[in-house]
Every structure is written in structure tokens, then in C-alpha cells.
mmCIF file of C-alpha atoms in Angstrom:
data_model
loop_
_atom_site.group_PDB
_atom_site.id
_atom_site.type_symbol
_atom_site.label_atom_id
_atom_site.label_comp_id
_atom_site.label_asym_id
_atom_site.label_seq_id
_atom_site.Cartn_x
_atom_site.Cartn_y
_atom_site.Cartn_z
ATOM 1 C CA UNK A 849 -7.927 11.417 -19.886
ATOM 2 C CA UNK A 850 -6.498 11.840 -16.366
ATOM 3 C CA UNK A 851 -3.041 13.229 -17.356
ATOM 4 C CA UNK A 852 -4.110 16.802 -16.056
ATOM 5 C CA UNK A 853 -5.833 15.159 -13.023
ATOM 6 C CA UNK A 854 -3.810 12.060 -11.965
ATOM 7 C CA UNK A 855 -5.078 11.827 -8.337
ATOM 8 C CA UNK A 856 -1.625 11.073 -6.875
ATOM 9 C CA UNK A 857 1.905 12.014 -7.407
ATOM 10 C CA UNK A 858 4.705 9.416 -6.903
ATOM 11 C CA UNK A 859 8.222 9.968 -5.380
ATOM 12 C CA UNK A 860 10.072 8.391 -7.010
ATOM 13 C CA UNK A 861 8.167 8.871 -10.385
ATOM 14 C CA UNK A 862 9.441 5.425 -11.637
ATOM 15 C CA UNK A 863 11.037 2.325 -9.922
ATOM 16 C CA UNK A 864 14.432 0.948 -11.225
ATOM 17 C CA UNK A 865 15.950 -1.817 -8.992
ATOM 18 C CA UNK A 866 19.027 -2.262 -11.263
ATOM 19 C CA UNK A 867 20.715 -5.604 -11.126
ATOM 20 C CA UNK A 868 19.319 -7.739 -8.182
ATOM 21 C CA UNK A 869 21.348 -10.816 -7.754
ATOM 22 C CA UNK A 870 19.890 -14.309 -7.084
ATOM 23 C CA UNK A 871 19.798 -15.028 -3.353
ATOM 24 C CA UNK A 872 19.139 -11.348 -2.588
ATOM 25 C CA UNK A 873 16.201 -9.025 -2.683
ATOM 26 C CA UNK A 874 15.834 -5.328 -2.978
ATOM 27 C CA UNK A 875 13.055 -2.850 -1.650
ATOM 28 C CA UNK A 876 12.033 0.641 -2.819
ATOM 29 C CA UNK A 877 9.916 2.914 -0.602
ATOM 30 C CA UNK A 878 7.402 5.220 -2.547
ATOM 31 C CA UNK A 879 5.838 8.335 -1.193
ATOM 32 C CA UNK A 880 2.309 9.021 -2.795
ATOM 33 C CA UNK A 881 0.812 12.490 -2.440
ATOM 34 C CA UNK A 882 -2.756 12.939 -2.975
ATOM 35 C CA UNK A 883 -3.624 15.680 -5.391
ATOM 36 C CA UNK A 884 -7.349 14.716 -5.488
ATOM 37 C CA UNK A 885 -10.172 16.906 -3.893
ATOM 38 C CA UNK A 886 -11.750 14.137 -2.064
ATOM 39 C CA UNK A 887 -10.472 11.332 -0.011
ATOM 40 C CA UNK A 888 -9.611 8.233 -2.032
ATOM 41 C CA UNK A 889 -8.949 4.580 -1.075
ATOM 42 C CA UNK A 890 -6.493 3.116 -3.721
ATOM 43 C CA UNK A 891 -6.067 -0.657 -4.208
ATOM 44 C CA UNK A 892 -2.540 -1.306 -5.112
ATOM 45 C CA UNK A 893 -1.778 -4.017 -7.739
ATOM 46 C CA UNK A 894 0.889 -5.177 -10.133
ATOM 47 C CA UNK A 895 0.595 -5.603 -13.695
ATOM 48 C CA UNK A 896 3.068 -7.544 -16.059
ATOM 49 C CA UNK A 897 4.051 -5.953 -19.311
ATOM 50 C CA UNK A 898 6.800 -8.065 -20.390
ATOM 51 C CA UNK A 899 4.862 -9.238 -23.423
ATOM 52 C CA UNK A 900 3.477 -5.775 -24.233
ATOM 53 C CA UNK A 901 0.102 -4.090 -23.890
ATOM 54 C CA UNK A 902 -2.363 -4.967 -22.597
ATOM 55 C CA UNK A 903 -0.405 -6.367 -19.788
ATOM 56 C CA UNK A 904 -1.628 -9.411 -17.739
ATOM 57 C CA UNK A 905 -2.510 -9.401 -13.927
ATOM 58 C CA UNK A 906 0.361 -10.148 -11.540
ATOM 59 C CA UNK A 907 3.986 -9.452 -11.875
ATOM 60 C CA UNK A 908 6.256 -12.187 -10.762
ATOM 61 C CA UNK A 909 9.070 -11.424 -8.451
ATOM 62 C CA UNK A 910 7.387 -8.147 -7.426
ATOM 63 C CA UNK A 911 5.470 -7.596 -4.157
ATOM 64 C CA UNK A 912 3.845 -4.399 -2.792
ATOM 65 C CA UNK A 913 2.906 -3.475 0.969
ATOM 66 C CA UNK A 914 0.396 -2.461 1.890
ATOM 67 C CA UNK A 915 -2.125 -3.343 -0.700
ATOM 68 C CA UNK A 916 -4.593 -0.629 0.173
ATOM 69 C CA UNK A 917 -3.789 2.971 0.623
ATOM 70 C CA UNK A 918 -6.297 5.774 1.675
ATOM 71 C CA UNK A 919 -5.348 9.449 1.301
ATOM 72 C CA UNK A 920 -7.088 12.674 2.287
ATOM 73 C CA UNK A 921 -6.633 15.698 -0.098
ATOM 74 C CA UNK A 922 -2.971 16.815 0.206
ATOM 75 C CA UNK A 923 -1.926 13.855 2.404
ATOM 76 C CA UNK A 924 1.238 11.914 1.753
ATOM 77 C CA UNK A 925 1.357 8.168 2.410
ATOM 78 C CA UNK A 926 3.696 5.472 1.343
ATOM 79 C CA UNK A 927 3.948 1.779 0.300
ATOM 80 C CA UNK A 928 7.023 -0.372 -0.677
ATOM 81 C CA UNK A 929 7.676 -2.563 -3.620
ATOM 82 C CA UNK A 930 10.085 -5.534 -3.149
ATOM 83 C CA UNK A 931 11.723 -7.454 -5.962
ATOM 84 C CA UNK A 932 12.918 -11.065 -5.372
ATOM 85 C CA UNK A 933 14.609 -12.759 -8.389
ATOM 86 C CA UNK A 934 13.697 -16.249 -6.990
ATOM 87 C CA UNK A 935 9.974 -15.623 -7.582
ATOM 88 C CA UNK A 936 10.395 -13.446 -10.722
ATOM 89 C CA UNK A 937 10.203 -14.577 -14.479
ATOM 90 C CA UNK A 938 13.900 -15.491 -14.303
ATOM 91 C CA UNK A 939 17.377 -14.148 -15.145
ATOM 92 C CA UNK A 940 17.113 -10.890 -17.242
ATOM 93 C CA UNK A 941 14.642 -8.082 -17.428
ATOM 94 C CA UNK A 942 11.432 -8.006 -15.261
ATOM 95 C CA UNK A 943 9.025 -5.157 -15.994
ATOM 96 C CA UNK A 944 5.575 -3.846 -15.503
ATOM 97 C CA UNK A 945 3.648 -1.322 -13.298
ATOM 98 C CA UNK A 946 2.472 -0.645 -9.916
ATOM 99 C CA UNK A 947 -1.176 0.156 -10.425
ATOM 100 C CA UNK A 948 -3.168 2.399 -7.954
ATOM 101 C CA UNK A 949 -6.928 2.416 -8.524
ATOM 102 C CA UNK A 950 -9.778 4.089 -6.587
ATOM 103 C CA UNK A 951 -13.258 4.877 -7.647
ATOM 104 C CA UNK A 952 -12.246 7.943 -9.439
ATOM 105 C CA UNK A 953 -8.687 7.670 -10.315
ATOM 106 C CA UNK A 954 -6.112 5.162 -11.987
ATOM 107 C CA UNK A 955 -2.497 5.880 -11.691
ATOM 108 C CA UNK A 956 0.594 3.643 -12.751
ATOM 109 C CA UNK A 957 4.010 3.633 -11.685
ATOM 110 C CA UNK A 958 6.556 1.764 -14.013
ATOM 111 C CA UNK A 959 8.743 -0.826 -12.364
ATOM 112 C CA UNK A 960 11.809 -2.613 -13.735
ATOM 113 C CA UNK A 961 14.502 -4.975 -12.354
ATOM 114 C CA UNK A 962 17.079 -7.094 -13.877
ATOM 115 C CA UNK A 963 17.552 -10.442 -12.202
ATOM 116 C CA UNK A 964 21.292 -11.645 -12.361
ATOM 117 C CA UNK A 965 22.687 -14.856 -11.607
ATOM 118 C CA UNK A 966 25.179 -15.025 -8.681
ATOM 119 C CA UNK A 967 27.061 -18.072 -7.917
ATOM 120 C CA UNK A 968 27.805 -19.047 -4.157
ATOM 121 C CA UNK A 969 30.776 -20.873 -5.079
ATOM 122 C CA UNK A 970 34.577 -20.581 -5.269
ATOM 123 C CA UNK A 971 34.859 -21.135 -9.021
ATOM 124 C CA UNK A 972 32.260 -20.754 -11.792
ATOM 125 C CA UNK A 973 32.692 -23.086 -14.729
ATOM 126 C CA UNK A 974 31.228 -21.924 -18.097
ATOM 127 C CA UNK A 975 30.455 -25.175 -20.108
ATOM 128 C CA UNK A 976 30.788 -24.055 -23.744
ATOM 129 C CA UNK A 977 32.248 -27.175 -25.119
ATOM 130 C CA UNK A 978 29.438 -27.971 -27.613
ATOM 131 C CA UNK A 979 28.430 -31.076 -25.620
ATOM 132 C CA UNK A 980 24.861 -29.840 -24.930
ATOM 133 C CA UNK A 981 24.152 -28.063 -28.203
ATOM 134 C CA UNK A 982 26.281 -29.969 -30.871
ATOM 135 C CA UNK A 983 26.701 -33.378 -29.223
ATOM 136 C CA UNK A 984 30.559 -33.121 -28.642
ATOM 137 C CA UNK A 985 32.423 -34.797 -25.922
ATOM 138 C CA UNK A 986 31.632 -33.289 -22.411
ATOM 139 C CA UNK A 987 34.740 -32.056 -20.745
ATOM 140 C CA UNK A 988 32.929 -30.734 -17.599
ATOM 141 C CA UNK A 989 33.759 -33.738 -15.497
ATOM 142 C CA UNK A 990 37.655 -33.008 -15.945
ATOM 143 C CA UNK A 991 37.070 -29.666 -14.227
ATOM 144 C CA UNK A 992 34.702 -30.693 -11.627
ATOM 145 C CA UNK A 993 36.652 -33.868 -10.649
ATOM 146 C CA UNK A 994 39.857 -31.653 -10.250
ATOM 147 C CA UNK A 995 38.179 -28.891 -8.282
ATOM 148 C CA UNK A 996 36.592 -31.280 -6.051
ATOM 149 C CA UNK A 997 39.952 -33.057 -5.308
ATOM 150 C CA UNK A 998 41.450 -29.619 -4.550
ATOM 151 C CA UNK A 999 38.696 -28.918 -2.052
ATOM 152 C CA UNK A 1000 36.974 -26.098 -4.133
ATOM 153 C CA UNK A 1001 33.274 -25.441 -4.462
ATOM 154 C CA UNK A 1002 32.007 -24.796 -7.984
ATOM 155 C CA UNK A 1003 28.875 -23.828 -9.971
ATOM 156 C CA UNK A 1004 28.549 -24.983 -13.614
ATOM 157 C CA UNK A 1005 26.933 -22.553 -16.107
ATOM 158 C CA UNK A 1006 25.958 -24.588 -19.379
ATOM 159 C CA UNK A 1007 25.861 -22.004 -21.964
ATOM 160 C CA UNK A 1008 25.485 -24.631 -24.497
ATOM 161 C CA UNK A 1009 21.970 -25.329 -23.439
ATOM 162 C CA UNK A 1010 21.186 -21.667 -24.474
ATOM 163 C CA UNK A 1011 22.472 -22.014 -27.934
ATOM 164 C CA UNK A 1012 19.908 -20.751 -30.289
ATOM 165 C CA UNK A 1013 17.647 -19.720 -27.540
ATOM 166 C CA UNK A 1014 15.790 -16.256 -28.224
ATOM 167 C CA UNK A 1015 15.242 -14.275 -25.155
#
């Protein structure tokens, strides 16, 4: 019912963080311009919609600063949204809304980020020998022992553990 009278206009109109690697964070600043006819005080919250609608409160991995914003008619203010993969729902897509709510208006801003794994090692070992999923012999030790002897650091990504998993 508020499409023709949203109370505020966002710039940017949606938040797309793109890929955000583990061990890093990303922040997007949002300008909010009031198109209301009276001064409004908005509470800014986050809504997780990863399981569809209606969403559930709280959007893991996303934080907003400040959590309250007051705007007079025609005034522009701002807030920032930060995404941190370490506190998110995990590797993959994280999505929801930033919701601004006053006594007279409700506005929402779509937010999306893809958390991606980033190894902090010299070598990434992708364990796909069937040892975790099918019970075959585990060959990981041959690689890790050799890399250790050569002085290299490594991370092991056991994709066998993901066999049959639905994301």
C-alpha cells in the first residue's frame, strides 16, 4: 500500500556485496532521502529471507550502523551495512532485507552477499578420494606429509564430506 508513498528513497536501491572472502569484510554506505511530509525516526533492522517469506528476524553476517535514523522532509542521511562471512550463515549466498520502520512508514532494501572460502596457505588440497563419502582409502596423508617435509603450508578441502549434500 506504500508503493506510491514510500517515505524514503535509497541510493543505492539494493545492496550487492558480490563475493566476500573468508577473513575479510565489506561495507556499503547507503544514502537515504526522506520524501515524507513530516519528520520520521526510523529503526533499522535486518530480515533473513533465505528460507523465503515471511522472513525471520536477524540476518547473520550483516550489521547496520547506526540502528536509528531521523530525517526531516527532504533531508538526506546515511547508514552503512557491513557483511562478514565469519558471522554469516556460511559459504554461499546470504540474503535478506535492511528494513527501515517508523510510525508511518515501512521501507525495505534488498541485501545479498556470497561468502566464499579463501585459503591462507601455499597449497589447497582438494580431498576427493572417496574416503569420507564411500569409505575408500584416505590418501590425504601422502600429500600433507610431503608438503610439510617441503616446508609448504596447506589447507584441506574435503569435498567428499559434501557428497549428496543439498545446499
